[in-house]
JSON list of C-alpha atoms in Angstrom, two decimals:
[
{"chain": "A", "resi": 3, "resn": "MET", "atom": "CA", "xyz": [-14.94, 12.88, -34.97]},
{"chain": "A", "resi": 4, "resn": "SER", "atom": "CA", "xyz": [-15.39, 14.71, -31.67]},
{"chain": "A", "resi": 5, "resn": "PHE", "atom": "CA", "xyz": [-13.12, 17.46, -30.41]},
{"chain": "A", "resi": 6, "resn": "PHE", "atom": "CA", "xyz": [-11.55, 15.09, -27.84]},
{"chain": "A", "resi": 7, "resn": "ASP", "atom": "CA", "xyz": [-10.77, 12.44, -30.48]},
{"chain": "A", "resi": 8, "resn": "LYS", "atom": "CA", "xyz": [-8.40, 14.71, -32.41]},
{"chain": "A", "resi": 9, "resn": "SER", "atom": "CA", "xyz": [-5.32, 13.79, -30.37]},
{"chain": "A", "resi": 10, "resn": "PRO", "atom": "CA", "xyz": [-4.18, 11.28, -27.73]},
{"chain": "A", "resi": 11, "resn": "GLU", "atom": "CA", "xyz": [-3.62, 14.15, -25.28]},
{"chain": "A", "resi": 12, "resn": "LEU", "atom": "CA", "xyz": [-7.21, 15.34, -25.60]},
{"chain": "A", "resi": 13, "resn": "GLY", "atom": "CA", "xyz": [-8.42, 11.77, -25.25]},
{"chain": "A", "resi": 14, "resn": "ARG", "atom": "CA", "xyz": [-6.56, 11.43, -21.96]},
{"chain": "A", "resi": 15, "resn": "LEU", "atom": "CA", "xyz": [-8.04, 14.74, -20.83]},
{"chain": "A", "resi": 16, "resn": "ARG", "atom": "CA", "xyz": [-11.55, 13.44, -21.54]},
{"chain": "A", "resi": 17, "resn": "SER", "atom": "CA", "xyz": [-10.83, 10.26, -19.57]},
{"chain": "A", "resi": 18, "resn": "ALA", "atom": "CA", "xyz": [-9.58, 12.33, -16.65]},
{"chain": "A", "resi": 19, "resn": "LEU", "atom": "CA", "xyz": [-12.64, 14.60, -16.72]},
{"chain": "A", "resi": 20, "resn": "GLU", "atom": "CA", "xyz": [-14.96, 11.59, -16.73]},
{"chain": "A", "resi": 21, "resn": "LEU", "atom": "CA", "xyz": [-13.35, 10.35, -13.49]},
{"chain": "A", "resi": 22, "resn": "TYR", "atom": "CA", "xyz": [-14.89, 13.27, -11.58]},
{"chain": "A", "resi": 23, "resn": "ARG", "atom": "CA", "xyz": [-18.33, 11.67, -12.01]},
{"chain": "A", "resi": 24, "resn": "TYR", "atom": "CA", "xyz": [-17.33, 8.55, -10.09]},
{"chain": "A", "resi": 25, "resn": "SER", "atom": "CA", "xyz": [-17.89, 7.90, -6.40]},
{"chain": "A", "resi": 26, "resn": "SER", "atom": "CA", "xyz": [-14.83, 7.73, -4.16]},
{"chain": "A", "resi": 27, "resn": "ASP", "atom": "CA", "xyz": [-15.21, 3.95, -3.74]},
{"chain": "A", "resi": 28, "resn": "THR", "atom": "CA", "xyz": [-15.34, 3.49, -7.52]},
{"chain": "A", "resi": 29, "resn": "LEU", "atom": "CA", "xyz": [-12.24, 5.66, -7.93]},
{"chain": "A", "resi": 30, "resn": "ILE", "atom": "CA", "xyz": [-10.35, 3.57, -5.37]},
{"chain": "A", "resi": 31, "resn": "VAL", "atom": "CA", "xyz": [-11.25, 0.37, -7.26]},
{"chain": "A", "resi": 32, "resn": "THR", "atom": "CA", "xyz": [-10.33, 2.02, -10.58]},
{"chain": "A", "resi": 33, "resn": "PHE", "atom": "CA", "xyz": [-6.99, 3.12, -9.15]},
{"chain": "A", "resi": 34, "resn": "MET", "atom": "CA", "xyz": [-6.05, -0.40, -8.06]},
{"chain": "A", "resi": 35, "resn": "LYS", "atom": "CA", "xyz": [-7.10, -1.88, -11.41]},
{"chain": "A", "resi": 36, "resn": "THR", "atom": "CA", "xyz": [-5.09, 0.78, -13.23]},
{"chain": "A", "resi": 37, "resn": "GLU", "atom": "CA", "xyz": [-2.03, 0.19, -11.08]},
{"chain": "A", "resi": 38, "resn": "LYS", "atom": "CA", "xyz": [-1.87, -3.63, -11.39]},
{"chain": "A", "resi": 39, "resn": "ASN", "atom": "CA", "xyz": [0.75, -3.46, -14.14]},
{"chain": "A", "resi": 40, "resn": "ALA", "atom": "CA", "xyz": [2.60, -0.70, -12.28]},
{"chain": "A", "resi": 41, "resn": "ALA", "atom": "CA", "xyz": [2.64, -2.88, -9.16]},
{"chain": "A", "resi": 42, "resn": "LYS", "atom": "CA", "xyz": [4.19, -5.78, -11.10]},
{"chain": "A", "resi": 43, "resn": "CYS", "atom": "CA", "xyz": [6.81, -3.43, -12.53]},
{"chain": "A", "resi": 44, "resn": "GLN", "atom": "CA", "xyz": [7.51, -2.02, -9.09]},
{"chain": "A", "resi": 45, "resn": "GLU", "atom": "CA", "xyz": [8.08, -5.47, -7.62]},
{"chain": "A", "resi": 46, "resn": "ARG", "atom": "CA", "xyz": [10.58, -6.24, -10.38]},
{"chain": "A", "resi": 47, "resn": "VAL", "atom": "CA", "xyz": [12.40, -2.97, -9.66]},
{"chain": "A", "resi": 48, "resn": "ALA", "atom": "CA", "xyz": [12.30, -3.63, -5.93]},
{"chain": "A", "resi": 49, "resn": "HIS", "atom": "CA", "xyz": [13.90, -7.04, -6.44]},
{"chain": "A", "resi": 50, "resn": "VAL", "atom": "CA", "xyz": [16.81, -5.29, -8.18]},
{"chain": "A", "resi": 51, "resn": "GLN", "atom": "CA", "xyz": [17.24, -2.48, -5.63]},
{"chain": "A", "resi": 52, "resn": "PRO", "atom": "CA", "xyz": [15.40, -3.50, -2.44]},
{"chain": "A", "resi": 53, "resn": "VAL", "atom": "CA", "xyz": [15.72, -1.63, 0.84]},
{"chain": "A", "resi": 54, "resn": "GLY", "atom": "CA", "xyz": [14.80, -4.84, 2.66]},
{"chain": "A", "resi": 55, "resn": "TYR", "atom": "CA", "xyz": [12.18, -7.57, 2.72]},
{"chain": "A", "resi": 56, "resn": "VAL", "atom": "CA", "xyz": [9.05, -8.44, 4.67]},
{"chain": "A", "resi": 57, "resn": "THR", "atom": "CA", "xyz": [7.65, -11.96, 5.03]},
{"chain": "A", "resi": 58, "resn": "LEU", "atom": "CA", "xyz": [3.88, -12.45, 5.36]},
{"chain": "A", "resi": 59, "resn": "GLN", "atom": "CA", "xyz": [1.39, -15.27, 5.54]},
{"chain": "A", "resi": 60, "resn": "VAL", "atom": "CA", "xyz": [-1.98, -14.14, 4.15]},
{"chain": "A", "resi": 61, "resn": "SER", "atom": "CA", "xyz": [-5.23, -16.12, 4.35]},
{"chain": "A", "resi": 62, "resn": "LEU", "atom": "CA", "xyz": [-8.62, -15.21, 2.92]},
{"chain": "A", "resi": 63, "resn": "PHE", "atom": "CA", "xyz": [-11.88, -16.92, 3.84]},
{"chain": "A", "resi": 64, "resn": "SER", "atom": "CA", "xyz": [-15.66, -16.46, 3.81]},
{"chain": "A", "resi": 65, "resn": "PRO", "atom": "CA", "xyz": [-17.36, -18.01, 6.88]},
{"chain": "A", "resi": 66, "resn": "GLY", "atom": "CA", "xyz": [-20.78, -18.20, 5.18]},
{"chain": "A", "resi": 67, "resn": "ASP", "atom": "CA", "xyz": [-22.31, -14.98, 6.50]},
{"chain": "A", "resi": 68, "resn": "GLY", "atom": "CA", "xyz": [-21.67, -13.01, 3.31]},
{"chain": "A", "resi": 69, "resn": "GLU", "atom": "CA", "xyz": [-18.54, -11.36, 4.73]},
{"chain": "A", "resi": 70, "resn": "ASN", "atom": "CA", "xyz": [-14.96, -11.76, 3.49]},
{"chain": "A", "resi": 71, "resn": "ARG", "atom": "CA", "xyz": [-12.29, -11.97, 6.17]},
{"chain": "A", "resi": 72, "resn": "LEU", "atom": "CA", "xyz": [-8.55, -11.64, 5.91]},
{"chain": "A", "resi": 73, "resn": "THR", "atom": "CA", "xyz": [-5.85, -12.89, 8.27]},
{"chain": "A", "resi": 74, "resn": "VAL", "atom": "CA", "xyz": [-2.33, -11.50, 7.96]},
{"chain": "A", "resi": 75, "resn": "LYS", "atom": "CA", "xyz": [0.61, -12.90, 9.88]},
{"chain": "A", "resi": 76, "resn": "VAL", "atom": "CA", "xyz": [3.67, -10.66, 9.84]},
{"chain": "A", "resi": 77, "resn": "VAL", "atom": "CA", "xyz": [6.47, -13.19, 10.20]},
{"chain": "A", "resi": 78, "resn": "SER", "atom": "CA", "xyz": [9.56, -11.01, 9.91]},
{"chain": "A", "resi": 79, "resn": "ALA", "atom": "CA", "xyz": [11.45, -8.28, 8.11]},
{"chain": "A", "resi": 80, "resn": "SER", "atom": "CA", "xyz": [15.00, -8.77, 6.92]},
{"chain": "A", "resi": 81, "resn": "ASP", "atom": "CA", "xyz": [18.05, -7.01, 5.46]},
{"chain": "A", "resi": 82, "resn": "LEU", "atom": "CA", "xyz": [16.61, -3.57, 6.18]},
{"chain": "A", "resi": 83, "resn": "ARG", "atom": "CA", "xyz": [18.82, -0.86, 4.71]},
{"chain": "A", "resi": 84, "resn": "TRP", "atom": "CA", "xyz": [18.96, 1.84, 7.36]},
{"chain": "A", "resi": 85, "resn": "PRO", "atom": "CA", "xyz": [21.57, 4.24, 8.78]},
{"chain": "A", "resi": 86, "resn": "MET", "atom": "CA", "xyz": [22.31, 2.76, 12.21]},
{"chain": "A", "resi": 87, "resn": "LYS", "atom": "CA", "xyz": [22.66, 6.05, 14.04]},
{"chain": "A", "resi": 88, "resn": "GLY", "atom": "CA", "xyz": [20.86, 6.09, 17.36]},
{"chain": "A", "resi": 89, "resn": "VAL", "atom": "CA", "xyz": [18.36, 3.37, 18.22]},
{"chain": "A", "resi": 90, "resn": "PHE", "atom": "CA", "xyz": [16.66, 1.66, 15.28]},
{"chain": "A", "resi": 91, "resn": "ARG", "atom": "CA", "xyz": [13.20, 0.43, 16.31]},
{"chain": "A", "resi": 92, "resn": "PRO", "atom": "CA", "xyz": [11.50, -1.05, 13.24]},
{"chain": "A", "resi": 93, "resn": "TYR", "atom": "CA", "xyz": [7.87, -2.11, 13.12]},
{"chain": "A", "resi": 94, "resn": "VAL", "atom": "CA", "xyz": [5.51, -3.19, 10.34]},
{"chain": "A", "resi": 95, "resn": "GLU", "atom": "CA", "xyz": [2.29, -1.34, 9.52]},
{"chain": "A", "resi": 96, "resn": "VAL", "atom": "CA", "xyz": [-0.30, -3.35, 7.56]},
{"chain": "A", "resi": 97, "resn": "ASN", "atom": "CA", "xyz": [-3.08, -1.47, 5.78]},
{"chain": "A", "resi": 98, "resn": "VAL", "atom": "CA", "xyz": [-6.00, -2.96, 3.85]},
{"chain": "A", "resi": 99, "resn": "LEU", "atom": "CA", "xyz": [-7.18, -0.75, 0.99]},
{"chain": "A", "resi": 100, "resn": "GLY", "atom": "CA", "xyz": [-10.33, -1.00, -1.07]},
{"chain": "A", "resi": 101, "resn": "PRO", "atom": "CA", "xyz": [-13.98, 0.08, -1.31]},
{"chain": "A", "resi": 102, "resn": "TYR", "atom": "CA", "xyz": [-16.65, 0.17, 1.41]},
{"chain": "A", "resi": 103, "resn": "LEU", "atom": "CA", "xyz": [-14.28, 0.05, 4.37]},
{"chain": "A", "resi": 104, "resn": "SER", "atom": "CA", "xyz": [-15.53, 3.05, 6.36]},
{"chain": "A", "resi": 105, "resn": "ALA", "atom": "CA", "xyz": [-17.03, 0.83, 9.08]},
{"chain": "A", "resi": 106, "resn": "GLN", "atom": "CA", "xyz": [-14.06, -1.57, 9.25]},
{"chain": "A", "resi": 107, "resn": "ARG", "atom": "CA", "xyz": [-10.67, -1.48, 10.91]},
{"chain": "A", "resi": 108, "resn": "ARG", "atom": "CA", "xyz": [-8.17, -0.78, 8.16]},
{"chain": "A", "resi": 109, "resn": "ARG", "atom": "CA", "xyz": [-4.77, -0.73, 9.90]},
{"chain": "A", "resi": 110, "resn": "HIS", "atom": "CA", "xyz": [-2.73, -2.85, 12.29]},
{"chain": "A", "resi": 111, "resn": "SER", "atom": "CA", "xyz": [0.88, -2.49, 13.45]},
{"chain": "A", "resi": 112, "resn": "THR", "atom": "CA", "xyz": [3.34, -4.90, 15.01]},
{"chain": "A", "resi": 113, "resn": "ASN", "atom": "CA", "xyz": [5.23, -4.25, 18.21]},
{"chain": "A", "resi": 114, "resn": "LEU", "atom": "CA", "xyz": [8.62, -2.56, 18.03]},
{"chain": "A", "resi": 115, "resn": "ARG", "atom": "CA", "xyz": [11.90, -4.44, 17.76]},
{"chain": "A", "resi": 116, "resn": "SER", "atom": "CA", "xyz": [15.10, -2.64, 18.76]},
{"chain": "A", "resi": 117, "resn": "GLY", "atom": "CA", "xyz": [18.61, -2.62, 17.35]},
{"chain": "A", "resi": 118, "resn": "THR", "atom": "CA", "xyz": [18.22, -5.11, 14.50]},
{"chain": "A", "resi": 119, "resn": "THR", "atom": "CA", "xyz": [17.85, -4.88, 10.74]},
{"chain": "A", "resi": 120, "resn": "SER", "atom": "CA", "xyz": [16.28, -8.36, 10.55]},
{"chain": "A", "resi": 121, "resn": "PRO", "atom": "CA", "xyz": [13.52, -8.39, 13.21]},
{"chain": "A", "resi": 122, "resn": "THR", "atom": "CA", "xyz": [11.17, -11.30, 13.85]},
{"chain": "A", "resi": 123, "resn": "TYR", "atom": "CA", "xyz": [7.55, -10.53, 14.75]},
{"chain": "A", "resi": 124, "resn": "ASN", "atom": "CA", "xyz": [5.23, -13.54, 14.30]},
{"chain": "A", "resi": 125, "resn": "GLU", "atom": "CA", "xyz": [2.18, -11.35, 14.94]},
{"chain": "A", "resi": 126, "resn": "THR", "atom": "CA", "xyz": [-1.26, -12.06, 13.45]},
{"chain": "A", "resi": 127, "resn": "PHE", "atom": "CA", "xyz": [-3.93, -9.52, 12.51]},
{"chain": "A", "resi": 128, "resn": "HIS", "atom": "CA", "xyz": [-7.52, -9.87, 11.32]},
{"chain": "A", "resi": 129, "resn": "PHE", "atom": "CA", "xyz": [-9.41, -7.69, 8.84]},
{"chain": "A", "resi": 130, "resn": "ASN", "atom": "CA", "xyz": [-13.09, -7.78, 7.85]},
{"chain": "A", "resi": 131, "resn": "LEU", "atom": "CA", "xyz": [-13.56, -6.77, 4.20]},
{"chain": "A", "resi": 132, "resn": "GLY", "atom": "CA", "xyz": [-17.34, -6.87, 4.41]},
{"chain": "A", "resi": 133, "resn": "GLY", "atom": "CA", "xyz": [-19.47, -8.33, 1.63]},
{"chain": "A", "resi": 134, "resn": "LEU", "atom": "CA", "xyz": [-20.14, -5.42, -0.73]},
{"chain": "A", "resi": 135, "resn": "ALA", "atom": "CA", "xyz": [-17.20, -6.05, -3.09]},
{"chain": "A", "resi": 136, "resn": "GLU", "atom": "CA", "xyz": [-15.18, -9.00, -4.32]},
{"chain": "A", "resi": 137, "resn": "PRO", "atom": "CA", "xyz": [-11.86, -9.71, -2.53]},
{"chain": "A", "resi": 138, "resn": "GLU", "atom": "CA", "xyz": [-10.00, -9.07, -5.80]},
{"chain": "A", "resi": 139, "resn": "GLN", "atom": "CA", "xyz": [-10.81, -5.38, -5.37]},
{"chain": "A", "resi": 140, "resn": "TYR", "atom": "CA", "xyz": [-8.67, -5.08, -2.23]},
{"chain": "A", "resi": 141, "resn": "GLU", "atom": "CA", "xyz": [-4.95, -4.99, -1.50]},
{"chain": "A", "resi": 142, "resn": "LEU", "atom": "CA", "xyz": [-2.51, -4.98, 1.37]},
{"chain": "A", "resi": 143, "resn": "HIS", "atom": "CA", "xyz": [-0.21, -2.00, 1.62]},
{"chain": "A", "resi": 144, "resn": "VAL", "atom": "CA", "xyz": [2.70, -2.80, 3.95]},
{"chain": "A", "resi": 145, "resn": "ILE", "atom": "CA", "xyz": [5.03, -0.14, 5.33]},
{"chain": "A", "resi": 146, "resn": "VAL", "atom": "CA", "xyz": [8.08, -0.83, 7.48]},
{"chain": "A", "resi": 147, "resn": "LYS", "atom": "CA", "xyz": [8.81, 2.18, 9.70]},
{"chain": "A", "resi": 148, "resn": "ASP", "atom": "CA", "xyz": [11.35, 3.29, 12.28]},
{"chain": "A", "resi": 149, "resn": "TYR", "atom": "CA", "xyz": [9.66, 4.45, 15.48]},
{"chain": "A", "resi": 150, "resn": "CYS", "atom": "CA", "xyz": [10.64, 7.95, 16.60]},
{"chain": "A", "resi": 151, "resn": "PHE", "atom": "CA", "xyz": [9.53, 9.27, 19.99]},
{"chain": "A", "resi": 152, "resn": "ALA", "atom": "CA", "xyz": [9.94, 12.99, 19.38]},
{"chain": "A", "resi": 153, "resn": "ARG", "atom": "CA", "xyz": [8.81, 13.23, 15.74]},
{"chain": "A", "resi": 154, "resn": "SER", "atom": "CA", "xyz": [7.03, 11.38, 12.98]},
{"chain": "A", "resi": 155, "resn": "ASP", "atom": "CA", "xyz": [8.06, 7.79, 12.36]},
{"chain": "A", "resi": 156, "resn": "ARG", "atom": "CA", "xyz": [10.27, 7.39, 9.31]},
{"chain": "A", "resi": 157, "resn": "VAL", "atom": "CA", "xyz": [9.55, 5.10, 6.35]},
{"chain": "A", "resi": 158, "resn": "VAL", "atom": "CA", "xyz": [12.05, 2.30, 5.73]},
{"chain": "A", "resi": 159, "resn": "GLY", "atom": "CA", "xyz": [10.28, 0.68, 2.77]},
{"chain": "A", "resi": 160, "resn": "ILE", "atom": "CA", "xyz": [6.95, -0.17, 1.13]},
{"chain": "A", "resi": 161, "resn": "ALA", "atom": "CA", "xyz": [5.37, -3.29, -0.39]},
{"chain": "A", "resi": 162, "resn": "VAL", "atom": "CA", "xyz": [1.99, -3.95, -2.00]},
{"chain": "A", "resi": 163, "resn": "LEU", "atom": "CA", "xyz": [0.16, -7.29, -2.24]},
{"chain": "A", "resi": 164, "resn": "GLN", "atom": "CA", "xyz": [-3.02, -7.37, -4.31]},
{"chain": "A", "resi": 165, "resn": "LEU", "atom": "CA", "xyz": [-5.52, -9.88, -2.97]},
{"chain": "A", "resi": 166, "resn": "ASP", "atom": "CA", "xyz": [-6.30, -11.40, -6.37]},
{"chain": "A", "resi": 167, "resn": "GLN", "atom": "CA", "xyz": [-3.08, -13.33, -5.75]},
{"chain": "A", "resi": 168, "resn": "VAL", "atom": "CA", "xyz": [-4.66, -14.88, -2.64]},
{"chain": "A", "resi": 169, "resn": "VAL", "atom": "CA", "xyz": [-8.18, -15.60, -3.91]},
{"chain": "A", "resi": 170, "resn": "ASP", "atom": "CA", "xyz": [-7.45, -18.79, -5.87]},
{"chain": "A", "resi": 171, "resn": "LEU", "atom": "CA", "xyz": [-5.10, -20.28, -3.29]},
{"chain": "A", "resi": 172, "resn": "GLY", "atom": "CA", "xyz": [-6.93, -19.21, -0.14]},
{"chain": "A", "resi": 173, "resn": "SER", "atom": "CA", "xyz": [-3.62, -18.78, 1.68]},
{"chain": "A", "resi": 174, "resn": "LEU", "atom": "CA", "xyz": [-0.05, -17.97, 0.70]},
{"chain": "A", "resi": 175, "resn": "TRP", "atom": "CA", "xyz": [3.36, -16.97, 2.04]},
{"chain": "A", "resi": 176, "resn": "ARG", "atom": "CA", "xyz": [5.16, -14.06, 0.41]},
{"chain": "A", "resi": 177, "resn": "HIS", "atom": "CA", "xyz": [8.68, -12.71, 0.85]},
{"chain": "A", "resi": 178, "resn": "LEU", "atom": "CA", "xyz": [8.10, -9.21, -0.48]},
{"chain": "A", "resi": 179, "resn": "PRO", "atom": "CA", "xyz": [10.87, -6.78, -1.48]},
{"chain": "A", "resi": 180, "resn": "LEU", "atom": "CA", "xyz": [10.54, -3.31, -0.03]},
{"chain": "A", "resi": 181, "resn": "SER", "atom": "CA", "xyz": [10.61, -0.26, -2.32]},
{"chain": "A", "resi": 182, "resn": "ARG", "atom": "CA", "xyz": [11.51, 3.31, -1.50]},
{"chain": "A", "resi": 183, "resn": "CYS", "atom": "CA", "xyz": [8.24, 4.61, -2.97]},
{"chain": "A", "resi": 184, "resn": "LEU", "atom": "CA", "xyz": [5.37, 3.60, -5.25]},
{"chain": "A", "resi": 185, "resn": "HIS", "atom": "CA", "xyz": [5.61, 3.89, -9.02]},
{"chain": "A", "resi": 186, "resn": "ILE", "atom": "CA", "xyz": [2.24, 5.35, -10.04]},
{"chain": "A", "resi": 187, "resn": "SER", "atom": "CA", "xyz": [0.97, 5.72, -13.61]},
{"chain": "A", "resi": 188, "resn": "GLU", "atom": "CA", "xyz": [-0.32, 8.95, -15.13]},
{"chain": "A", "resi": 189, "resn": "MET", "atom": "CA", "xyz": [-3.93, 7.77, -14.70]},
{"chain": "A", "resi": 190, "resn": "GLY", "atom": "CA", "xyz": [-3.21, 6.75, -11.12]},
{"chain": "A", "resi": 191, "resn": "ARG", "atom": "CA", "xyz": [-1.86, 10.22, -10.34]},
{"chain": "A", "resi": 192, "resn": "ALA", "atom": "CA", "xyz": [-4.98, 11.78, -11.86]},
{"chain": "A", "resi": 193, "resn": "ILE", "atom": "CA", "xyz": [-7.21, 9.64, -9.62]},
{"chain": "A", "resi": 194, "resn": "LEU", "atom": "CA", "xyz": [-5.18, 10.55, -6.53]},
{"chain": "A", "resi": 195, "resn": "GLY", "atom": "CA", "xyz": [-5.55, 14.21, -7.45]},
{"chain": "A", "resi": 196, "resn": "ILE", "atom": "CA", "xyz": [-9.34, 13.88, -7.54]},
{"chain": "A", "resi": 197, "resn": "LEU", "atom": "CA", "xyz": [-9.42, 11.94, -4.29]},
{"chain": "A", "resi": 198, "resn": "TYR", "atom": "CA", "xyz": [-7.19, 14.57, -2.65]},
{"chain": "A", "resi": 199, "resn": "GLY", "atom": "CA", "xyz": [-9.99, 17.06, -3.23]},
{"chain": "A", "resi": 200, "resn": "ARG", "atom": "CA", "xyz": [-12.35, 14.80, -1.26]},
{"chain": "A", "resi": 201, "resn": "SER", "atom": "CA", "xyz": [-10.14, 14.53, 1.82]},
{"chain": "A", "resi": 202, "resn": "GLN", "atom": "CA", "xyz": [-13.00, 15.35, 4.19]},
{"chain": "A", "resi": 203, "resn": "ASP", "atom": "CA", "xyz": [-13.76, 11.61, 3.89]},
{"chain": "A", "resi": 204, "resn": "GLU", "atom": "CA", "xyz": [-11.51, 9.78, 6.38]},
{"chain": "A", "resi": 205, "resn": "VAL", "atom": "CA", "xyz": [-11.11, 6.64, 4.24]},
{"chain": "A", "resi": 206, "resn": "VAL", "atom": "CA", "xyz": [-10.22, 8.71, 1.18]},
{"chain": "A", "resi": 207, "resn": "ARG", "atom": "CA", "xyz": [-7.78, 10.83, 3.17]},
{"chain": "A", "resi": 208, "resn": "GLU", "atom": "CA", "xyz": [-6.04, 7.69, 4.46]},
{"chain": "A", "resi": 209, "resn": "PHE", "atom": "CA", "xyz": [-5.90, 6.19, 0.96]},
{"chain": "A", "resi": 210, "resn": "VAL", "atom": "CA", "xyz": [-4.22, 9.26, -0.56]},
{"chain": "A", "resi": 211, "resn": "GLN", "atom": "CA", "xyz": [-1.79, 9.55, 2.35]},
{"chain": "A", "resi": 212, "resn": "ILE", "atom": "CA", "xyz": [-0.78, 5.88, 2.15]},
{"chain": "A", "resi": 213, "resn": "LYS", "atom": "CA", "xyz": [-0.33, 5.94, -1.62]},
{"chain": "A", "resi": 214, "resn": "SER", "atom": "CA", "xyz": [1.81, 9.10, -1.32]},
{"chain": "A", "resi": 215, "resn": "THR", "atom": "CA", "xyz": [4.12, 7.59, 1.31]},
{"chain": "A", "resi": 216, "resn": "ARG", "atom": "CA", "xyz": [7.79, 7.46, 0.40]},
{"chain": "A", "resi": 217, "resn": "ARG", "atom": "CA", "xyz": [11.19, 7.05, 2.04]},
{"chain": "A", "resi": 218, "resn": "GLU", "atom": "CA", "xyz": [13.06, 10.28, 2.74]},
{"chain": "A", "resi": 219, "resn": "VAL", "atom": "CA", "xyz": [15.72, 11.03, 0.13]},
{"chain": "A", "resi": 220, "resn": "GLU", "atom": "CA", "xyz": [18.43, 11.97, 2.64]},
{"chain": "A", "resi": 221, "resn": "LEU", "atom": "CA", "xyz": [18.24, 8.50, 4.18]},
{"chain": "A", "resi": 222, "resn": "GLU", "atom": "CA", "xyz": [19.63, 7.03, 0.95]},
{"chain": "A", "resi": 223, "resn": "THR", "atom": "CA", "xyz": [22.96, 8.80, 1.38]},
{"chain": "A", "resi": 224, "resn": "GLN", "atom": "CA", "xyz": [23.20, 7.91, 5.05]},
{"chain": "A", "resi": 225, "resn": "SER", "atom": "CA", "xyz": [22.39, 4.21, 4.59]},
{"chain": "A", "resi": 226, "resn": "SER", "atom": "CA", "xyz": [24.94, 3.81, 1.77]},
{"chain": "A", "resi": 227, "resn": "ARG", "atom": "CA", "xyz": [27.86, 5.06, 3.88]}
]
């Protein structure tokens, strides 16, 4: 029996140390595989205590050139829980996350809508996933934000859609509940910690930032009044 096999804690330490050997792309794929169960749990929690919903139509296709392409239509957001002080200008940010995306566009945002907690968008965006990895290794990370002119935009809610749900069907509609933050496992947090140390890579830096996004705590008190 090795030193690391003597306890579960030491076993987890060995697993974490082994992660340092992996490339950043491999770590991103490992993170999303690790977090599949956490994502399902999060969606169940979000259904119980949502801060709103976002409706998407997502289509995946391969035109025969070895590339995988993704089309995302942001239909609407609805029932957004937000303190209506000042002008509320919600928009939807759609991010595609996965390996080998350094040469691809990874983010699109809708136009602003003003003064409504149930905005309609009907805006369509296109992503090229390339051909170096299977579509199941990618996900959509959707963030509804409130636009602020003089400071950083504020997070309303977050939803994640893993593309393995789209692969078999080719196209689907989803009415996703929005969470306040992501629920990340212990292994997922370890991977993010390693990736944080590689933030000189733009794709890695974006990944860590997106996965760390959360709604401000003080907004909870204001929106419940």
